[in-house]
XYZ file of C-alpha atoms in Angstrom:
450
model
C 17.571 -6.482 29.415
C 19.755 -3.473 28.386
C 20.716 -4.905 24.992
C 17.060 -5.424 24.036
C 16.134 -1.857 25.007
C 18.807 -0.494 22.648
C 17.577 -2.631 19.751
C 13.799 -2.214 20.187
C 12.936 1.460 20.537
C 9.620 3.004 21.661
C 8.006 -0.367 22.344
C 8.920 -0.830 26.016
C 5.343 -1.547 27.126
C 4.743 -4.220 24.476
C 8.122 -5.880 25.108
C 7.441 -5.975 28.837
C 4.008 -7.555 28.272
C 5.374 -10.217 25.927
C 8.229 -11.103 28.276
C 5.811 -11.536 31.150
C 3.612 -13.757 28.974
C 6.551 -15.882 27.846
C 7.810 -16.412 31.398
C 10.581 -18.952 31.979
C 11.615 -21.382 29.254
C 10.098 -24.418 31.007
C 6.873 -22.678 32.096
C 3.613 -23.191 30.232
C 2.850 -19.952 28.401
C -0.491 -18.568 27.186
C -1.886 -20.933 24.480
C -2.365 -18.203 21.859
C -1.488 -14.513 21.576
C -3.064 -12.180 19.017
C -0.941 -9.127 18.131
C -2.446 -6.471 15.854
C -1.647 -2.984 14.628
C -1.220 -0.991 11.440
C 1.524 -1.553 8.889
C 5.056 -0.776 10.104
C 4.051 -0.554 13.764
C 6.808 -2.978 14.835
C 4.790 -6.190 15.344
C 7.017 -8.534 13.336
C 10.279 -6.848 14.295
C 9.567 -6.821 18.037
C 8.378 -10.449 18.059
C 11.324 -11.763 16.060
C 13.889 -9.727 17.988
C 12.476 -10.811 21.339
C 12.439 -14.516 20.438
C 15.955 -14.412 18.972
C 17.408 -12.395 21.869
C 15.900 -14.704 24.478
C 17.012 -17.704 22.341
C 13.599 -19.337 22.507
C 12.762 -22.176 20.073
C 10.394 -20.677 17.524
C 9.091 -21.051 13.992
C 8.235 -17.985 11.899
C 5.835 -18.496 8.963
C 4.419 -15.898 6.563
C 0.833 -16.778 5.587
C 1.177 -14.902 2.289
C 3.888 -17.320 1.156
C 2.045 -20.381 2.521
C -1.241 -19.759 0.758
C -2.640 -23.300 1.080
C -3.282 -25.481 4.106
C -0.723 -28.072 3.069
C 2.043 -25.503 2.478
C 1.375 -23.864 5.841
C 1.347 -27.066 7.916
C 4.376 -28.584 6.170
C 6.349 -25.362 6.579
C 5.743 -25.365 10.342
C 6.549 -29.064 10.777
C 9.707 -28.973 8.654
C 11.074 -25.934 10.477
C 10.355 -27.581 13.822
C 11.963 -30.792 12.577
C 15.037 -28.797 11.604
C 15.193 -27.342 15.136
C 14.875 -30.744 16.806
C 17.452 -32.401 14.527
C 19.945 -29.527 14.462
C 22.338 -31.430 16.686
C 22.889 -34.414 14.380
C 22.428 -32.277 11.227
C 20.079 -34.648 9.376
C 16.365 -34.150 8.825
C 13.765 -35.495 6.431
C 10.977 -33.598 4.720
C 7.572 -34.084 6.335
C 4.358 -34.184 4.329
C 1.043 -33.204 5.903
C -2.368 -32.615 4.320
C -4.878 -32.262 7.193
C -4.890 -30.599 10.590
C -5.434 -33.975 12.290
C -2.193 -35.226 10.734
C -0.527 -31.975 11.808
C -1.393 -32.548 15.489
C -0.101 -36.126 15.355
C 3.157 -35.170 13.603
C 3.577 -32.129 15.862
C 3.607 -34.439 18.904
C 6.319 -36.566 17.314
C 8.533 -33.629 16.331
C 8.306 -31.859 19.703
C 9.117 -35.088 21.575
C 12.799 -34.497 20.769
C 15.138 -34.006 23.725
C 16.051 -30.369 22.946
C 12.364 -29.303 22.667
C 10.958 -31.458 25.444
C 11.182 -29.166 28.476
C 10.672 -25.722 26.979
C 7.969 -23.693 25.262
C 7.840 -23.852 21.449
C 6.554 -20.693 19.743
C 4.799 -20.699 16.351
C 4.553 -17.211 14.829
C 2.012 -16.735 12.011
C 2.622 -13.413 10.253
C -0.141 -11.894 8.046
C -2.597 -14.060 9.985
C -5.614 -12.437 8.274
C -5.048 -14.866 5.373
C -6.008 -17.751 7.664
C -9.637 -16.656 7.329
C -9.597 -17.753 3.667
C -8.468 -21.292 4.516
C -10.339 -24.229 6.064
C -12.811 -23.373 8.829
C -11.140 -25.651 11.404
C -7.674 -24.129 10.978
C -7.997 -20.995 13.139
C -9.813 -22.722 16.057
C -7.276 -25.544 15.854
C -4.278 -23.201 16.180
C -5.981 -21.352 19.048
C -6.246 -24.650 21.011
C -3.087 -26.338 19.760
C -1.638 -26.508 23.286
C -4.691 -28.466 24.462
C -4.977 -30.685 21.355
C -1.297 -31.671 21.231
C -0.753 -31.711 25.010
C 2.529 -29.889 24.469
C 4.073 -26.687 25.785
C 3.385 -24.548 22.683
C 2.260 -20.964 22.105
C 0.852 -19.717 18.779
C 1.331 -16.008 18.020
C -0.880 -14.365 15.382
C 0.389 -11.136 13.797
C -2.253 -9.180 11.911
C -3.220 -5.712 10.701
C -6.914 -6.166 11.513
C -8.713 -6.500 14.838
C -9.603 -9.802 16.531
C -13.358 -9.198 16.058
C -12.847 -9.751 12.300
C -11.398 -13.204 13.061
C -13.849 -14.561 15.631
C -15.981 -17.365 14.092
C -19.746 -17.279 14.503
C -19.643 -20.640 16.269
C -17.246 -19.316 18.917
C -13.687 -20.315 19.705
C -10.977 -20.117 22.349
C -10.165 -16.442 22.994
C -6.464 -15.509 22.648
C -4.619 -12.863 24.624
C -4.949 -9.676 22.520
C -2.075 -7.170 22.370
C -2.301 -3.904 20.436
C 0.655 -2.096 18.845
C -0.330 1.589 18.387
C 1.063 3.759 15.595
C 4.355 5.522 16.240
C 3.990 9.172 17.232
C 6.114 11.830 15.558
C 8.425 11.791 18.577
C 8.833 8.021 18.288
C 9.614 8.294 14.580
C 12.149 11.047 15.285
C 13.900 8.856 17.860
C 13.906 5.689 15.719
C 15.059 7.373 12.500
C 17.730 9.410 14.309
C 19.103 6.150 15.684
C 20.173 5.211 12.109
C 22.578 8.132 11.666
C 25.741 7.450 9.587
C 28.938 7.231 11.666
C 30.723 9.915 9.618
C 28.194 12.580 10.716
C 27.205 13.729 14.173
C 23.955 12.570 15.756
C 22.700 16.173 16.073
C 23.267 16.838 12.356
C 21.290 13.738 11.319
C 18.565 14.486 13.895
C 18.099 17.945 12.354
C 17.739 16.305 8.938
C 15.130 13.848 10.265
C 13.234 16.746 11.817
C 13.057 18.450 8.400
C 12.035 15.185 6.704
C 9.210 14.523 9.167
C 8.030 18.119 8.893
C 7.484 17.564 5.165
C 6.236 13.960 5.010
C 4.524 13.248 8.346
C 1.139 14.599 7.224
C 1.017 12.266 4.175
C 3.086 9.278 5.323
C 3.504 7.711 8.762
C 4.853 4.380 7.586
C 8.220 3.804 9.283
C 9.556 1.709 6.406
C 8.689 4.330 3.808
C 10.078 7.180 5.927
C 13.297 5.238 6.484
C 13.585 4.690 2.729
C 13.029 8.412 2.070
C 15.588 9.349 4.722
C 18.301 7.183 3.151
C 17.407 8.310 -0.368
C 17.535 12.071 0.237
C 20.307 12.359 2.830
C 23.194 12.637 0.281
C 21.503 15.692 -1.217
C 21.008 17.228 2.232
C 24.661 16.972 3.189
C 25.927 17.968 -0.279
C 26.724 21.606 0.761
C 28.681 20.260 3.755
C 30.714 17.903 1.544
C 31.474 20.720 -0.928
C 32.465 23.065 1.910
C 29.720 25.570 1.075
C 28.047 25.268 4.472
C 28.656 23.906 7.947
C 26.572 21.316 9.778
C 24.918 24.092 11.812
C 23.923 26.189 8.782
C 20.344 24.902 8.844
C 18.885 27.587 6.564
C 21.257 26.898 3.686
C 20.851 23.126 4.064
C 17.064 23.479 3.999
C 17.181 25.693 0.894
C 19.251 23.037 -0.862
C 17.044 20.055 0.051
C 13.576 21.679 -0.271
C 13.044 21.228 -4.066
C 14.199 17.609 -3.904
C 11.808 16.793 -1.081
C 9.001 18.275 -3.182
C 9.960 15.884 -5.983
C 9.931 12.969 -3.567
C 6.406 13.954 -2.408
C 5.122 13.011 -5.878
C 6.277 9.399 -5.550
C 5.576 8.498 -1.903
C 4.786 4.755 -1.664
C 4.904 4.305 -5.451
C 8.510 3.118 -6.047
C 8.162 4.203 -9.673
C 11.926 4.478 -10.167
C 14.758 2.572 -8.549
C 17.020 4.193 -5.971
C 19.853 4.464 -8.505
C 17.560 6.174 -11.027
C 16.338 8.567 -8.339
C 19.917 9.458 -7.386
C 20.666 10.117 -11.072
C 17.683 12.479 -11.234
C 18.981 14.235 -8.127
C 22.469 14.663 -9.571
C 21.105 15.960 -12.878
C 18.847 18.449 -11.026
C 15.936 17.296 -13.146
C 13.045 19.714 -13.295
C 10.005 18.510 -11.313
C 7.909 18.819 -14.451
C 9.885 15.973 -15.996
C 8.569 13.658 -13.309
C 5.110 13.866 -14.863
C 4.028 10.528 -16.188
C 5.908 8.601 -13.521
C 2.708 7.815 -11.708
C 1.747 4.164 -11.824
C -1.758 5.240 -12.911
C -0.404 6.352 -16.297
C 0.854 2.831 -16.970
C -2.276 0.986 -15.890
C -3.481 -1.565 -18.419
C -7.174 -1.418 -19.269
C -9.338 -3.269 -21.814
C -9.810 -1.674 -25.238
C -13.227 -0.092 -24.719
C -12.527 0.772 -21.061
C -10.012 3.361 -22.223
C -12.575 5.014 -24.487
C -15.175 4.858 -21.708
C -12.732 6.647 -19.393
C -12.051 9.338 -22.011
C -15.788 9.809 -22.493
C -16.284 10.032 -18.720
C -13.575 12.698 -18.421
C -15.149 14.746 -21.232
C -18.560 14.451 -19.571
C -17.172 15.489 -16.158
C -15.296 18.578 -17.313
C -17.517 19.875 -20.151
C -20.972 21.396 -19.630
C -23.792 19.337 -21.124
C -24.833 22.269 -23.340
C -21.552 21.935 -25.313
C -22.071 18.285 -26.293
C -23.891 19.187 -29.500
C -21.055 21.448 -30.637
C -18.277 18.984 -29.721
C -19.697 15.613 -30.669
C -22.030 16.182 -33.637
C -20.579 16.511 -37.144
C -23.594 18.445 -38.482
C -24.805 20.372 -35.487
C -26.134 23.312 -37.510
C -25.564 26.959 -36.787
C -24.816 27.799 -33.172
C -25.180 31.375 -32.001
C -21.967 32.693 -30.542
C -22.086 34.870 -27.453
C -19.490 36.407 -25.209
C -21.790 36.151 -22.190
C -20.520 33.728 -19.592
C -21.834 33.058 -16.152
C -19.527 33.998 -13.318
C -18.669 30.382 -12.360
C -17.993 29.482 -16.025
C -15.111 31.965 -16.179
C -13.174 29.707 -13.828
C -11.175 26.788 -15.215
C -13.174 23.573 -15.070
C -10.066 21.783 -13.799
C -10.090 23.992 -10.712
C -13.792 23.411 -10.105
C -13.383 19.646 -10.182
C -15.363 16.908 -11.945
C -19.149 17.207 -12.281
C -21.568 14.266 -12.122
C -23.099 13.025 -15.361
C -25.795 10.435 -16.191
C -25.088 7.092 -17.820
C -26.975 8.049 -20.994
C -24.680 11.008 -21.592
C -21.598 8.839 -21.049
C -22.756 6.308 -23.638
C -23.685 9.059 -26.125
C -20.177 10.558 -25.917
C -18.658 7.072 -26.171
C -20.535 6.391 -29.431
C -19.299 9.741 -30.771
C -15.592 9.288 -30.066
C -15.458 5.698 -31.360
C -16.257 5.764 -35.066
C -16.977 2.022 -35.220
C -20.407 0.852 -34.133
C -20.488 -0.042 -30.423
C -23.480 -2.020 -29.246
C -24.661 -1.329 -25.656
C -24.006 -4.889 -24.552
C -23.399 -6.358 -21.104
C -19.659 -6.195 -21.869
C -19.752 -2.383 -22.007
C -21.766 -2.083 -18.775
C -19.496 -4.546 -16.967
C -16.458 -2.489 -17.968
C -18.100 0.625 -16.502
C -18.628 -1.303 -13.255
C -14.975 -2.396 -13.310
C -13.836 1.220 -13.664
C -15.911 2.098 -10.591
C -14.308 -0.800 -8.701
C -10.850 0.477 -9.704
C -11.906 3.925 -8.380
C -11.273 5.526 -11.769
C -14.980 6.408 -11.814
C -17.165 7.174 -8.793
C -20.842 6.286 -8.573
C -22.849 9.186 -7.099
C -26.501 9.882 -6.423
C -27.972 6.425 -7.026
C -30.321 6.396 -4.033
C -33.391 7.163 -6.157
C -34.311 4.040 -8.110
C -36.349 6.081 -10.633
C -33.318 8.003 -11.868
C -30.438 6.390 -13.692
C -26.997 6.173 -12.095
C -24.672 9.158 -12.182
C -20.888 9.031 -12.236
C -17.840 11.238 -11.743
C -14.449 10.794 -13.365
C -11.694 10.791 -10.714
C -8.539 10.550 -12.858
C -6.158 13.435 -13.547
C -5.580 15.283 -16.801
C -2.128 13.706 -17.231
C -3.642 10.260 -16.910
C -6.361 10.906 -19.477
C -3.864 12.504 -21.867
C -1.762 9.347 -21.785
C -4.805 7.223 -22.643
C -5.908 9.684 -25.354
C -2.473 9.508 -26.994
C -2.770 5.719 -26.962
C -6.181 5.854 -28.657
C -4.957 8.226 -31.375
C -1.862 6.085 -32.012
C -3.730 2.766 -32.081
C -6.761 3.623 -34.147
C -6.950 3.799 -37.940
C -6.877 7.216 -39.658
C -10.327 8.704 -39.305
C -11.046 7.017 -35.977
C -11.409 9.035 -32.784
C -11.293 12.392 -34.545
C -12.934 14.000 -31.529
C -10.254 12.571 -29.235
C -7.525 13.780 -31.597
C -8.866 17.333 -31.692
C -9.514 17.333 -27.941
C -5.943 16.192 -27.216
C -4.555 19.017 -29.366
C -6.780 21.560 -27.645
C -5.884 20.492 -24.110
C -2.178 20.504 -24.939
C -2.504 24.133 -25.972
C -4.575 25.326 -23.030
C -6.080 23.897 -19.846
C -8.350 26.868 -19.139
C -12.108 26.969 -19.502
C -13.890 24.232 -21.374
C -11.893 21.350 -22.833
């Protein structure tokens, strides 16, 4: 079908397979089809476009929205009821609580004249959420054609493979169809297809080529790349609009867009500012340094002591253990000063990366930076475990049961500065004096020891 080929790009093989599986409207199709692939690989779009273009009776349900069995079954039945009663325009809401009731009501709804002699398609998007529901739900949908004795096909759309779905007790095997990731050539073709009518296709294709050259190594999500293309295109064609360059002056256009693409690299996937705010930043030519602090990590909410634990972990990761006495003891005695430094200690600790530290050292620093008495209770240890789960700390070298666990701090300096400012602002005068002095020191210099 020529119209379908112009709408669905770079998925000719998958479209051909699905059309052959669907067959004619009155033919019995395959009972269940399992479609999987990574995010933004075209699964939902291709399925919806194909069903709408071929004008096949179908129901599309998102399993994230229908998070309970009752919501899911009622959504399917009510949408089917709306299809069967679309001619007279009146339909009643159907209630359904079990899968047995669903099969019985499904027979009644599909007995309507306009659904009687053709295949009905039920599309379950985000099908991986079905695994968290009742155990009989997935096997029931796989054999719905047999159970209801109706011409119905259930399509499962998922981001994970079928082997993660298969129950231990066995079930009816669906037809499995894989949607591979788009190659860079596919992305170039799809994104170039969206060119604005006021500009030539070659001009927009050159822009997409530049965009993919910058972002393809860090982002291959079609939705995100399409968002970035729309967001940065006005800045790319700005010299053309002002008359400073022609559409073929690629070097000047690249020189104009390069700093703005570098800014956009800092916020890929994050959506930390709205499109209007981003355009305002572009117009104001905001310095990239002003984008610091936009990261969602700097706004993460943590429990009270978790923030101090994270500060202590950062200090333990980036300061040598031999400096703990000087930094964290009020009366550490006389310390001999020396100008001798080992070769690797002349390098900034931020460039060398975080070092592992034992749990005992973490707790000792924690007790030093919090002036109030902190008991080593289960609450403190559970918060350390939560920070590891959030990937703010990393557990390393815990294979030997005789040694205690060791950790690394994985957060950035900007992140820890934001938390340190919070601790200084929140605490009473006299609290967290070590954190206050450390924050002042790191603001002045990031070289060497903290």
